Coordinates of C-alpha atoms in Angstrom, one line a residue:
X1 CA 2.0 2.2 -14.9
X2 CA 2.5 -0.2 -17.7
X3 CA 6.3 -0.9 -17.5
X4 CA 8.2 -3.8 -18.8
X5 CA 11.8 -2.5 -18.2
X6 CA 14.2 -0.3 -19.9
X7 CA 17.7 -0.2 -21.2
X8 CA 18.5 2.3 -18.4
X9 CA 19.7 1.2 -14.9
X10 CA 19.1 2.9 -11.7
X11 CA 22.9 2.9 -11.2
X12 CA 23.0 5.3 -14.5
X13 CA 20.3 7.4 -12.9
X14 CA 22.5 7.9 -9.7
X15 CA 25.5 8.6 -11.8
X16 CA 23.7 11.4 -13.5
X17 CA 23.8 13.3 -10.2
X18 CA 27.6 13.8 -10.2
X19 CA 28.4 17.5 -10.2
X20 CA 24.8 18.6 -9.6
X21 CA 24.8 20.9 -6.7
X22 CA 21.1 21.7 -6.3
X23 CA 19.4 20.3 -3.4
X24 CA 18.7 16.6 -3.9
X25 CA 17.6 15.1 -0.6
X26 CA 16.1 16.6 2.5
X27 CA 15.4 14.8 5.9
X28 CA 14.7 16.9 9.1
X29 CA 17.7 19.2 9.4
X30 CA 19.8 17.4 6.9
X31 CA 20.2 18.8 3.2
X32 CA 22.2 17.1 0.6
X33 CA 22.9 18.1 -2.8
X34 CA 22.4 15.6 -5.8
X35 CA 26.2 15.5 -5.9
X36 CA 26.5 14.6 -2.4
X37 CA 23.6 11.8 -2.7
X38 CA 25.6 10.2 -5.6
X39 CA 28.9 10.3 -3.5
X40 CA 27.1 9.0 -0.4
X41 CA 25.8 6.2 -2.5
X42 CA 29.3 5.3 -4.0
X43 CA 30.9 5.3 -0.5
X44 CA 28.3 2.8 0.7
X45 CA 28.7 0.8 -2.3
X46 CA 32.4 0.6 -1.7
X47 CA 31.8 -0.5 1.9
X48 CA 29.3 -3.0 0.8
X49 CA 31.9 -4.5 -1.5
X50 CA 34.1 -5.0 1.6
X51 CA 31.4 -6.4 3.9
X52 CA 29.6 -9.0 1.6
X53 CA 31.1 -12.5 1.8
X54 CA 32.6 -13.8 -1.4
X55 CA 30.0 -16.2 -3.1
X56 CA 27.1 -15.0 -1.0
X57 CA 24.0 -13.5 -2.6
X58 CA 24.5 -9.8 -3.0
X59 CA 21.5 -9.0 -0.8
X60 CA 21.5 -6.5 2.1
X61 CA 18.4 -5.7 4.5
X62 CA 17.4 -2.3 5.3
X63 CA 15.5 -2.0 8.6
X64 CA 15.0 1.8 8.7
X65 CA 12.4 4.4 9.0
X66 CA 12.4 7.0 6.3
X67 CA 15.8 8.5 6.9
X68 CA 18.4 9.6 4.3
X69 CA 20.3 6.3 4.8
X70 CA 17.4 4.4 3.1
X71 CA 17.7 5.9 -0.4
X72 CA 21.5 6.1 0.0
X73 CA 21.7 2.5 0.4
X74 CA 19.3 1.9 -2.6
X75 CA 21.7 3.7 -4.6
X76 CA 24.8 2.0 -3.3
X77 CA 22.9 -1.3 -4.1
X78 CA 22.4 -0.1 -7.6
X79 CA 25.9 0.9 -8.1
X80 CA 27.4 -2.3 -6.6
X81 CA 25.0 -4.5 -8.5
X82 CA 23.5 -5.8 -5.2
X83 CA 19.8 -5.9 -4.0
X84 CA 17.9 -4.3 -1.2
X85 CA 15.3 -6.1 0.8
X86 CA 13.1 -3.6 2.7
X87 CA 12.4 -5.0 6.2
X88 CA 9.1 -4.1 7.7
X89 CA 9.7 -2.8 11.3
X90 CA 6.2 -3.8 12.4
X91 CA 7.2 -7.5 12.1
X92 CA 8.2 -9.2 15.3
X93 CA 10.2 -12.2 16.6
X94 CA 10.5 -15.3 14.4
X95 CA 8.5 -13.6 11.6
X96 CA 11.1 -10.7 11.3
X97 CA 14.0 -13.0 11.5
X98 CA 12.4 -15.1 8.6
X99 CA 12.1 -12.0 6.4
X100 CA 15.8 -11.3 6.8
X101 CA 17.0 -14.8 6.4
X102 CA 14.6 -15.8 3.6
X103 CA 15.9 -13.0 1.5
X104 CA 19.5 -14.1 2.1
X105 CA 20.6 -10.9 3.6
X106 CA 24.2 -10.9 4.8
X107 CA 24.2 -7.3 5.8
X108 CA 21.4 -5.7 7.7
X109 CA 21.2 -1.9 7.9
X110 CA 19.3 -0.5 10.8
X111 CA 19.2 2.2 13.5
X112 CA 19.1 2.4 17.2
X113 CA 15.4 2.9 17.6
X114 CA 15.0 -0.7 15.9
X115 CA 17.8 -2.6 17.7
X116 CA 15.4 -3.9 20.3
X117 CA 13.4 -5.7 17.6
X118 CA 16.7 -7.8 16.9
X119 CA 17.2 -8.9 20.6
X120 CA 17.1 -12.6 21.0
X121 CA 16.8 -13.3 17.1
X122 CA 19.0 -16.0 15.6
X123 CA 20.5 -14.3 12.6
X124 CA 23.5 -16.4 11.7
X125 CA 25.9 -14.9 9.3
X126 CA 24.2 -11.4 9.2
X127 CA 26.4 -8.3 9.9
X128 CA 24.4 -5.5 11.5
X129 CA 25.3 -1.9 10.8
X130 CA 23.7 0.7 12.9
X131 CA 23.6 4.0 11.1
X132 CA 23.5 6.4 14.2
X133 CA 26.4 4.6 15.8
X134 CA 29.9 5.9 16.0
X135 CA 31.1 2.4 14.8
X136 CA 29.2 3.1 11.4
X137 CA 30.9 6.4 11.0
X138 CA 34.2 4.8 11.4
X139 CA 33.6 2.1 9.0
X140 CA 32.2 4.5 6.3
X141 CA 35.0 7.0 6.9
X142 CA 37.6 5.6 4.3
X143 CA 35.2 5.7 1.5
X144 CA 33.7 9.2 2.1
X145 CA 34.1 11.5 -1.0
X146 CA 34.1 8.5 -3.3
X147 CA 33.9 9.5 -7.0
X148 CA 32.9 7.9 -10.3
X149 CA 36.3 6.4 -10.6
X150 CA 35.9 4.6 -7.2
X151 CA 32.7 2.6 -8.4
X152 CA 33.0 -1.0 -9.2
X153 CA 30.3 -3.6 -9.0
X154 CA 30.7 -6.5 -6.6
X155 CA 33.2 -9.2 -7.8
X156 CA 31.5 -11.4 -10.4
X157 CA 28.6 -9.0 -10.7
X158 CA 27.8 -6.7 -13.6
X159 CA 25.2 -3.9 -13.6
X160 CA 22.5 -4.5 -16.3
X161 CA 18.8 -3.5 -16.6
X162 CA 18.0 -7.1 -15.7
X163 CA 20.1 -6.9 -12.4
X164 CA 18.0 -7.6 -9.3
X165 CA 17.6 -4.3 -7.2
X166 CA 14.7 -4.6 -4.8
X167 CA 13.1 -7.5 -2.9
X168 CA 10.0 -6.0 -1.3
X169 CA 7.5 -8.0 0.6
X170 CA 3.8 -8.1 -0.4
X171 CA 1.4 -7.7 2.4
X172 CA -0.8 -10.8 1.9
X173 CA -3.5 -11.5 4.3
X174 CA -2.3 -15.2 4.9
X175 CA 0.9 -17.1 5.0
X176 CA 4.3 -15.6 5.1
X177 CA 4.9 -12.3 3.0
X178 CA 6.3 -13.0 -0.4
X179 CA 9.4 -11.1 -1.6
X180 CA 8.7 -9.7 -5.0
X181 CA 11.7 -9.0 -7.2
X182 CA 12.2 -5.7 -9.1
X183 CA 15.1 -5.2 -11.4
X184 CA 17.0 -1.9 -12.1
X185 CA 15.5 -1.7 -15.6
X186 CA 11.9 -2.0 -14.3
X187 CA 12.4 0.5 -11.6
X188 CA 14.2 2.9 -13.9
X189 CA 11.3 2.6 -16.6
X190 CA 8.6 2.9 -13.9
X191 CA 10.3 6.4 -12.8
X192 CA 10.6 7.5 -16.4
X193 CA 6.9 6.5 -17.1
X194 CA 5.7 8.7 -14.2
X195 CA 7.9 11.5 -15.1
X196 CA 6.2 11.5 -18.6
X197 CA 2.7 10.8 -17.3
X198 CA 2.7 13.6 -14.6
X199 CA 5.2 16.0 -16.1
X200 CA 7.7 15.9 -13.2
X201 CA 10.2 18.6 -13.4
X202 CA 13.8 18.9 -12.0
X203 CA 12.6 21.7 -9.8
X204 CA 9.9 19.4 -8.2
X205 CA 10.3 18.2 -4.6
X206 CA 8.7 14.8 -4.0
X207 CA 7.4 14.3 -0.4
X208 CA 8.1 10.7 0.6
X209 CA 5.9 10.1 3.7
X210 CA 4.8 6.5 3.0
X211 CA 7.4 3.8 4.2
X212 CA 10.2 3.1 1.9
X213 CA 10.4 -0.6 2.8
X214 CA 7.2 -0.8 0.5
X215 CA 7.0 -0.6 -3.2
X216 CA 4.7 2.3 -3.3
X217 CA 7.2 5.0 -1.8
X218 CA 10.2 3.7 -3.8
X219 CA 8.7 2.9 -7.2
X220 CA 5.9 5.8 -7.5
X221 CA 7.7 8.6 -5.5
X222 CA 11.6 8.1 -5.2
X223 CA 12.2 6.6 -8.7
X224 CA 10.5 9.4 -10.7
X225 CA 12.4 12.0 -8.6
X226 CA 15.6 10.2 -9.4
X227 CA 14.6 10.1 -13.1
X228 CA 13.7 13.6 -13.4
X229 CA 16.6 15.0 -11.2
X230 CA 14.0 16.2 -8.7
X231 CA 14.5 16.6 -5.0
X232 CA 13.3 14.1 -2.5
X233 CA 12.0 15.2 1.0
X234 CA 11.7 12.3 3.6
X235 CA 9.3 12.0 6.6
X236 CA 10.4 9.5 9.0
X237 CA 7.0 8.2 9.4
X238 CA 3.6 9.3 8.0
X239 CA 1.9 12.0 10.2
X240 CA -1.3 13.6 9.2
X241 CA -0.8 16.4 11.7
X242 CA 2.6 17.4 10.4
X243 CA 1.8 16.8 6.5
X244 CA 1.1 20.4 5.6
X245 CA 3.8 22.0 7.6
X246 CA 6.3 19.5 6.1
X247 CA 5.0 20.3 2.5
X248 CA 5.5 24.1 3.2
X249 CA 8.9 23.8 4.8
X250 CA 10.3 21.5 2.1
X251 CA 8.4 23.1 -0.7
X252 CA 6.9 19.7 -1.7
X253 CA 5.0 19.4 -5.0
X254 CA 4.2 15.7 -5.2
X255 CA 3.5 13.0 -2.9
X256 CA 2.1 9.4 -2.9
X257 CA -0.3 7.8 -0.7
X258 CA -1.6 4.3 0.1
X259 CA -4.7 3.2 2.0
X260 CA -6.1 5.5 4.5
X261 CA -3.6 8.2 4.7
X262 CA -6.0 10.5 2.8
X263 CA -8.7 9.9 5.3
X264 CA -6.4 10.8 8.1
X265 CA -5.5 14.1 6.4
X266 CA -9.2 14.9 5.9
X267 CA -9.8 14.1 9.5
X268 CA -7.4 16.9 10.7
X269 CA -9.0 20.3 11.8
X270 CA -9.8 22.4 9.0
X271 CA -7.8 25.7 8.8
X272 CA -8.1 29.0 6.8
X273 CA -4.7 28.3 5.3
X274 CA -5.3 24.7 4.0
X275 CA -4.6 25.9 0.5
X276 CA -1.5 27.7 1.3
X277 CA 1.1 25.4 0.0
X278 CA 3.0 24.5 -3.2
X279 CA 1.5 20.8 -3.5
X280 CA 0.0 20.2 -6.9
X281 CA -0.4 16.5 -7.1
X282 CA -0.9 13.2 -5.1
X283 CA -0.8 9.9 -6.6
X284 CA -1.9 6.6 -5.0
X285 CA -4.5 4.1 -4.5
X286 CA -7.6 3.2 -2.5
X287 CA -8.6 6.8 -1.5
X288 CA -11.9 6.6 -3.2
X289 CA -13.9 9.0 -5.4
X290 CA -15.6 10.7 -2.4
X291 CA -12.5 11.3 -0.4
X292 CA -10.6 12.4 -3.6
X293 CA -13.2 15.1 -4.2
X294 CA -13.1 16.3 -0.5
X295 CA -9.3 16.5 -0.8
X296 CA -9.4 18.5 -3.8
X297 CA -12.2 20.9 -2.4
X298 CA -10.4 21.3 0.9
X299 CA -6.5 21.5 -0.1
X300 CA -6.9 22.4 -3.7
X301 CA -4.8 19.3 -4.6
X302 CA -5.7 16.9 -7.4
X303 CA -5.5 13.0 -6.4
X304 CA -4.8 10.7 -9.1
X305 CA -6.0 7.1 -8.3
X306 CA -3.8 4.7 -10.0
X307 CA -3.5 0.9 -10.0
X308 CA -0.3 -1.3 -10.4
X309 CA 0.0 -4.6 -8.6
X310 CA 3.0 -4.8 -6.2
X311 CA 4.6 -7.4 -8.4
X312 CA 4.3 -5.2 -11.4
X313 CA 2.3 -7.6 -13.4
X314 CA -0.6 -5.5 -14.3
X315 CA -1.1 -1.7 -14.6
X316 CA -4.1 0.6 -15.2
X317 CA -3.5 4.1 -16.5
X318 CA -6.0 7.0 -15.9
X319 CA -6.7 8.9 -19.2
X320 CA -8.7 11.9 -20.2
X321 CA -12.4 11.1 -20.0
X322 CA -12.1 8.4 -17.3
X323 CA -15.5 8.3 -15.6
X324 CA -16.0 9.0 -11.9
X325 CA -15.1 6.2 -9.9
X326 CA -13.1 4.4 -12.6
X327 CA -9.3 3.9 -12.4
X328 CA -8.7 4.1 -16.0
X329 CA -8.0 1.6 -18.9
X330 CA -5.2 -1.0 -19.3
X331 CA -1.8 0.5 -20.0
X332 CA -0.4 0.5 -23.5
X333 CA 0.8 -3.3 -24.2
X334 CA -1.2 -4.9 -21.5
X335 CA -4.0 -7.5 -22.4
X336 CA -6.0 -7.0 -19.2
X337 CA -9.3 -8.9 -18.5
X338 CA -11.8 -9.4 -15.7
X339 CA -12.1 -13.1 -15.2
X340 CA -14.2 -15.3 -13.1
X341 CA -11.6 -17.3 -11.2
X342 CA -13.7 -20.4 -11.0
X343 CA -14.5 -20.7 -14.6
X344 CA -11.8 -18.9 -16.2
X345 CA -14.2 -17.0 -18.4
X346 CA -14.4 -13.3 -18.8
X347 CA -17.0 -11.5 -16.8
X348 CA -19.8 -9.6 -18.5
X349 CA -19.5 -5.8 -18.8
X350 CA -20.8 -3.8 -15.8
X351 CA -24.2 -2.3 -16.0
X352 CA -25.2 0.8 -13.9
X353 CA -28.3 2.3 -12.7
X354 CA -29.3 5.8 -13.3
X355 CA -27.7 6.7 -9.8
X356 CA -24.4 5.0 -10.8
X357 CA -25.0 1.7 -8.8
X358 CA -23.5 -1.5 -10.2
X359 CA -26.5 -3.6 -11.1
X360 CA -24.8 -7.0 -12.0
X361 CA -21.9 -7.1 -9.7
X362 CA -22.5 -10.9 -9.2
X363 CA -21.6 -11.5 -13.0
X364 CA -19.4 -8.5 -13.7
X365 CA -16.9 -8.6 -10.7
X366 CA -13.9 -10.8 -11.2
X367 CA -10.3 -11.0 -10.9
X368 CA -8.1 -8.9 -12.9
X369 CA -5.7 -10.8 -15.2
X370 CA -3.0 -9.9 -17.7
X371 CA -3.4 -12.2 -20.5
X372 CA -0.3 -10.8 -22.4
X373 CA 3.4 -10.4 -21.8
X374 CA 3.6 -9.6 -18.0
X375 CA 6.4 -7.6 -16.4
X376 CA 6.2 -9.7 -13.4
X377 CA 9.8 -10.8 -12.4
X378 CA 9.0 -13.4 -9.9
X379 CA 9.2 -14.0 -6.1
X380 CA 12.5 -14.8 -4.3
X381 CA 12.7 -18.5 -3.6
X382 CA 9.1 -19.1 -3.8
X383 CA 8.3 -21.2 -6.8
X384 CA 4.8 -22.2 -5.7
X385 CA 3.5 -18.7 -5.1
X386 CA 5.0 -17.7 -8.6
X387 CA 3.3 -20.6 -10.3
X388 CA 0.0 -19.7 -8.7
X389 CA 0.5 -16.0 -9.7
X390 CA 1.2 -17.1 -13.3
X391 CA -1.3 -20.2 -13.6
X392 CA -2.4 -21.0 -17.1
X393 CA 0.0 -18.6 -18.6
X394 CA -1.7 -15.5 -17.3
X395 CA -0.8 -13.2 -14.6
X396 CA -3.5 -13.3 -11.8
X397 CA -3.5 -10.0 -10.0
X398 CA -5.5 -11.3 -6.9
X399 CA -7.4 -8.0 -7.1
X400 CA -11.1 -7.7 -7.9
X401 CA -12.3 -5.3 -10.7
X402 CA -15.2 -4.8 -13.0
X403 CA -15.1 -3.3 -16.6
X404 CA -17.7 -1.1 -18.3
X405 CA -18.7 -1.4 -21.9
X406 CA -16.1 1.2 -22.9
X407 CA -13.3 -0.7 -21.5
X408 CA -12.8 1.4 -18.2
X409 CA -11.8 -0.5 -15.2
X410 CA -13.2 -0.1 -11.7
X411 CA -11.3 -1.4 -8.5
X412 CA -13.7 -3.6 -6.4
X413 CA -11.1 -4.9 -3.7
X414 CA -8.7 -7.6 -3.0
X415 CA -9.7 -11.1 -3.7
X416 CA -10.1 -11.9 -0.1
X417 CA -12.3 -8.9 0.4
X418 CA -15.3 -10.6 -1.4
X419 CA -18.3 -11.2 0.5
X420 CA -21.0 -13.7 -0.3
X421 CA -24.4 -12.7 1.2
X422 CA -27.5 -14.7 0.4
X423 CA -25.8 -16.3 -2.5
X424 CA -25.0 -12.9 -4.0
X425 CA -21.2 -11.9 -4.5
X426 CA -20.3 -8.4 -3.1
X427 CA -17.1 -6.4 -3.0
X428 CA -16.0 -4.6 0.0
X429 CA -14.8 -1.6 -1.9
X430 CA -18.1 -0.9 -3.5
X431 CA -19.8 -0.9 -0.2
X432 CA -17.1 1.3 1.3
X433 CA -17.4 3.9 -1.4
X434 CA -21.1 4.4 -0.5
X435 CA -20.5 4.5 3.2
X436 CA -17.8 7.0 2.8
X437 CA -20.3 9.5 1.8
X438 CA -21.8 9.6 5.4
X439 CA -20.6 12.9 6.7
X440 CA -19.8 12.0 10.3
X441 CA -17.4 9.1 9.0
X442 CA -13.7 9.8 9.0
X443 CA -12.9 6.2 7.7
X444 CA -14.7 3.1 6.8
X445 CA -13.8 -0.5 6.4
X446 CA -16.1 -3.2 5.3
X447 CA -15.4 -7.0 5.7
X448 CA -17.2 -10.3 6.0
X449 CA -18.2 -12.0 9.2
X450 CA -19.8 -15.5 9.4
X451 CA -23.6 -15.8 8.8
X452 CA -25.1 -18.4 11.3
X453 CA -26.3 -20.4 8.4
X454 CA -24.2 -19.9 5.4
X455 CA -22.0 -17.5 3.7
X456 CA -21.4 -14.0 5.1
X457 CA -22.9 -11.0 6.7
X458 CA -21.7 -7.5 6.1
X459 CA -19.8 -5.7 8.8
X460 CA -18.2 -2.4 8.8
X461 CA -15.8 -0.5 11.2
X462 CA -16.5 3.2 11.4
X463 CA -14.1 6.0 12.7
X464 CA -16.0 9.2 13.3
X465 CA -14.8 12.6 12.7
X466 CA -13.7 14.7 15.7
X467 CA -16.9 16.8 15.6
X468 CA -19.2 13.6 15.7
X469 CA -19.6 13.1 19.5
X470 CA -20.9 9.7 19.2
X471 CA -22.5 7.1 16.7
X472 CA -25.9 8.2 15.6
X473 CA -27.6 4.9 14.7
X474 CA -30.9 6.6 13.4
X475 CA -28.9 9.0 11.3
X476 CA -26.9 6.1 10.0
X477 CA -30.0 4.1 9.1
X478 CA -31.6 7.0 7.5
X479 CA -28.4 7.7 5.4
X480 CA -28.3 4.0 4.2
X481 CA -32.0 4.2 3.2
X482 CA -31.4 7.3 1.0
X483 CA -28.5 5.9 -0.9
X484 CA -30.0 5.0 -4.3
X485 CA -27.1 2.6 -5.4
X486 CA -27.0 0.7 -2.0
X487 CA -28.2 -2.8 -3.0
X488 CA -30.4 -4.7 -0.7
X489 CA -27.7 -7.0 0.5
X490 CA -25.2 -4.2 1.1
X491 CA -26.3 -2.5 4.3
X492 CA -24.0 -3.5 7.2
X493 CA -25.6 -6.0 9.7
X494 CA -22.9 -5.1 12.3
X495 CA -21.2 -1.8 12.9
X496 CA -18.0 -1.5 15.0
X497 CA -17.3 2.1 16.2
X498 CA -13.5 2.6 16.5
X499 CA -11.5 5.7 17.4
X500 CA -9.1 4.9 14.6
X501 CA -9.2 2.1 12.0
X502 CA -6.4 -0.4 12.4
X503 CA -3.8 -0.2 9.6
X504 CA -0.8 -2.2 8.6
X505 CA 2.7 -0.7 8.3
X506 CA 1.8 0.5 4.8
X507 CA -1.3 2.4 5.8
X508 CA -3.6 -0.2 4.4
X509 CA -6.6 -1.3 6.4
X510 CA -5.7 -4.2 8.6
X511 CA -8.7 -6.3 7.6
X512 CA -7.3 -9.6 9.1
X513 CA -7.4 -8.0 12.5
X514 CA -10.9 -6.6 11.9
X515 CA -12.2 -10.1 10.7
X516 CA -10.5 -11.8 13.6
X517 CA -12.4 -9.6 16.1
X518 CA -15.6 -10.0 14.2
X519 CA -18.7 -8.9 16.2
X520 CA -18.0 -10.9 19.3
X521 CA -14.4 -9.9 20.1
X522 CA -12.7 -6.7 20.6
X523 CA -13.2 -3.8 23.0
X524 CA -15.0 -1.3 20.7
X525 CA -18.8 -0.9 20.9
X526 CA -20.7 -2.9 18.3
X527 CA -24.2 -2.0 16.9
X528 CA -26.4 -4.4 14.8
X529 CA -29.5 -4.5 12.9
X530 CA -31.3 -7.7 13.9
X531 CA -33.1 -9.6 11.2
X532 CA -36.3 -7.9 10.1
X533 CA -35.3 -4.6 12.1
X534 CA -35.0 -1.3 10.4
X535 CA -32.6 0.3 12.7
X536 CA -29.5 -0.4 14.7
X537 CA -29.1 -1.1 18.5
X538 CA -26.1 -2.0 20.7
X539 CA -25.1 -5.6 20.5
X540 CA -25.5 -7.0 24.1
X541 CA -23.9 -10.0 25.5
X542 CA -27.1 -11.9 25.3
X543 CA -27.4 -11.1 21.6
X544 CA -23.8 -12.4 21.1
X545 CA -24.6 -15.7 23.0
X546 CA -27.7 -16.2 20.8
X547 CA -25.8 -15.6 17.7
X548 CA -23.2 -18.0 18.8
X549 CA -25.6 -20.8 19.7
X550 CA -27.1 -20.2 16.1
X551 CA -23.6 -20.8 14.5
X552 CA -23.3 -23.9 16.7
X553 CA -26.4 -25.3 15.6
X554 CA -25.1 -25.1 12.0
X555 CA -21.6 -26.2 12.5
X556 CA -20.2 -22.8 12.1
X557 CA -19.1 -21.7 15.6
X558 CA -15.3 -22.2 14.9
X559 CA -15.7 -19.4 12.2
X560 CA -16.3 -16.9 15.0
X561 CA -13.0 -17.5 16.7
X562 CA -10.6 -17.9 13.7

């Protein structure tokens, strides 16, 4: 959503929960009232005041699954004028230590299940709190039952809308993740915007099944619940098989998703009671029009595809009349444009065939930029990345879009998901949206692999539905031939058949891993369509050797093993 901040702080929103004895937070067998949530946050804020060294950055790391302690510590940080760095539990070793130390965390809140991740790490000056340990209970005991009069910001700190509250790592495909900054005012405003946009009510229940160390769960799920006075139900980790049972038991009415979670839900066995639940809305990104329609038809739940860059620099709002496949228009106040990164010139409007296919992708697809005032609040201690994001006075999102003549914007993938096949620029997301129509496919990921001579070839990973016993190469080729909007350069040269698409901790496709395997590495079977052939056949070791030799002849062999 288009948010530039507000005069309200998250601390104020937490404070509004005092005296409200309705259910506010649920996790497994734990049920807390809104009042208990506010009191628990105040107790942790008081403890934090004692634990943070004087003069240190007021930062704490949270290395937790989605347990009640996670939102309680975000609330505590808001009350104390501190900031929470969400630590990704899928990181390991030196990378994990780097995330904690880079964000200047002097306190790390974790749980026993994640303690092995810290074994052998050098974390000088970091105090570790283990939430399911007796020592933690003893530390917290003197502050239990804290009230409004007990709340005071950290020494030397004041709580203002511009106070830093979140440091959340963006999942870049290369280099170390960058810690984006989100202030109390921006988070409060984001919550209020979603409350208004979706009509969130105090009697709603927001189901948080995406990881809270990522911005999606906090900004798009927890924050609007806090702003509306709605309840929050936490799932420790996303589970497709437990989704509906959770929704029913918690009475959940709203959830957010990222990446392939919707595909996993659609891949579960259909049941007669799939529509027997209180859920009314899902809000997220990258589900795709085909899967959104399938989800609505099966579960009776509308999915609203949105877009907002993790850093907050650009947002697209869905409005009435948004065409199928489009995300929406620029949010009020945003001056968004689709720009060719190499020239800085605005791309031409998209033109479509009668079947809806994009006719001028090579000239219409570009990077989404915000040429106006950007809500981007920077990266923690990363001036170089900040300057790259704001080059030329514009906010460069790093995401590919195209825009039609009416101004509606269509997501075309990440900037590193662009493919160049026979001198034509293609976007992975466009090809994926077409391949997703193939009925046996439970999940699809499209990515570039090296062409032996120049540029790229199209490769896809296919996860099949349970009822599909094996990959049907003839059926897949016939399906491709029947798609009127599949351009001549778009059909995959290589197809990797996988049991499950690899995903990151935030349920986005792990394209780096797929590109690294390419067509020569990995254990899953690969099918391919040799040049001039109409159909697919298994890629044999002899085929692979010939392809490698062809790459060697053109000096491209190193690209096969990157």
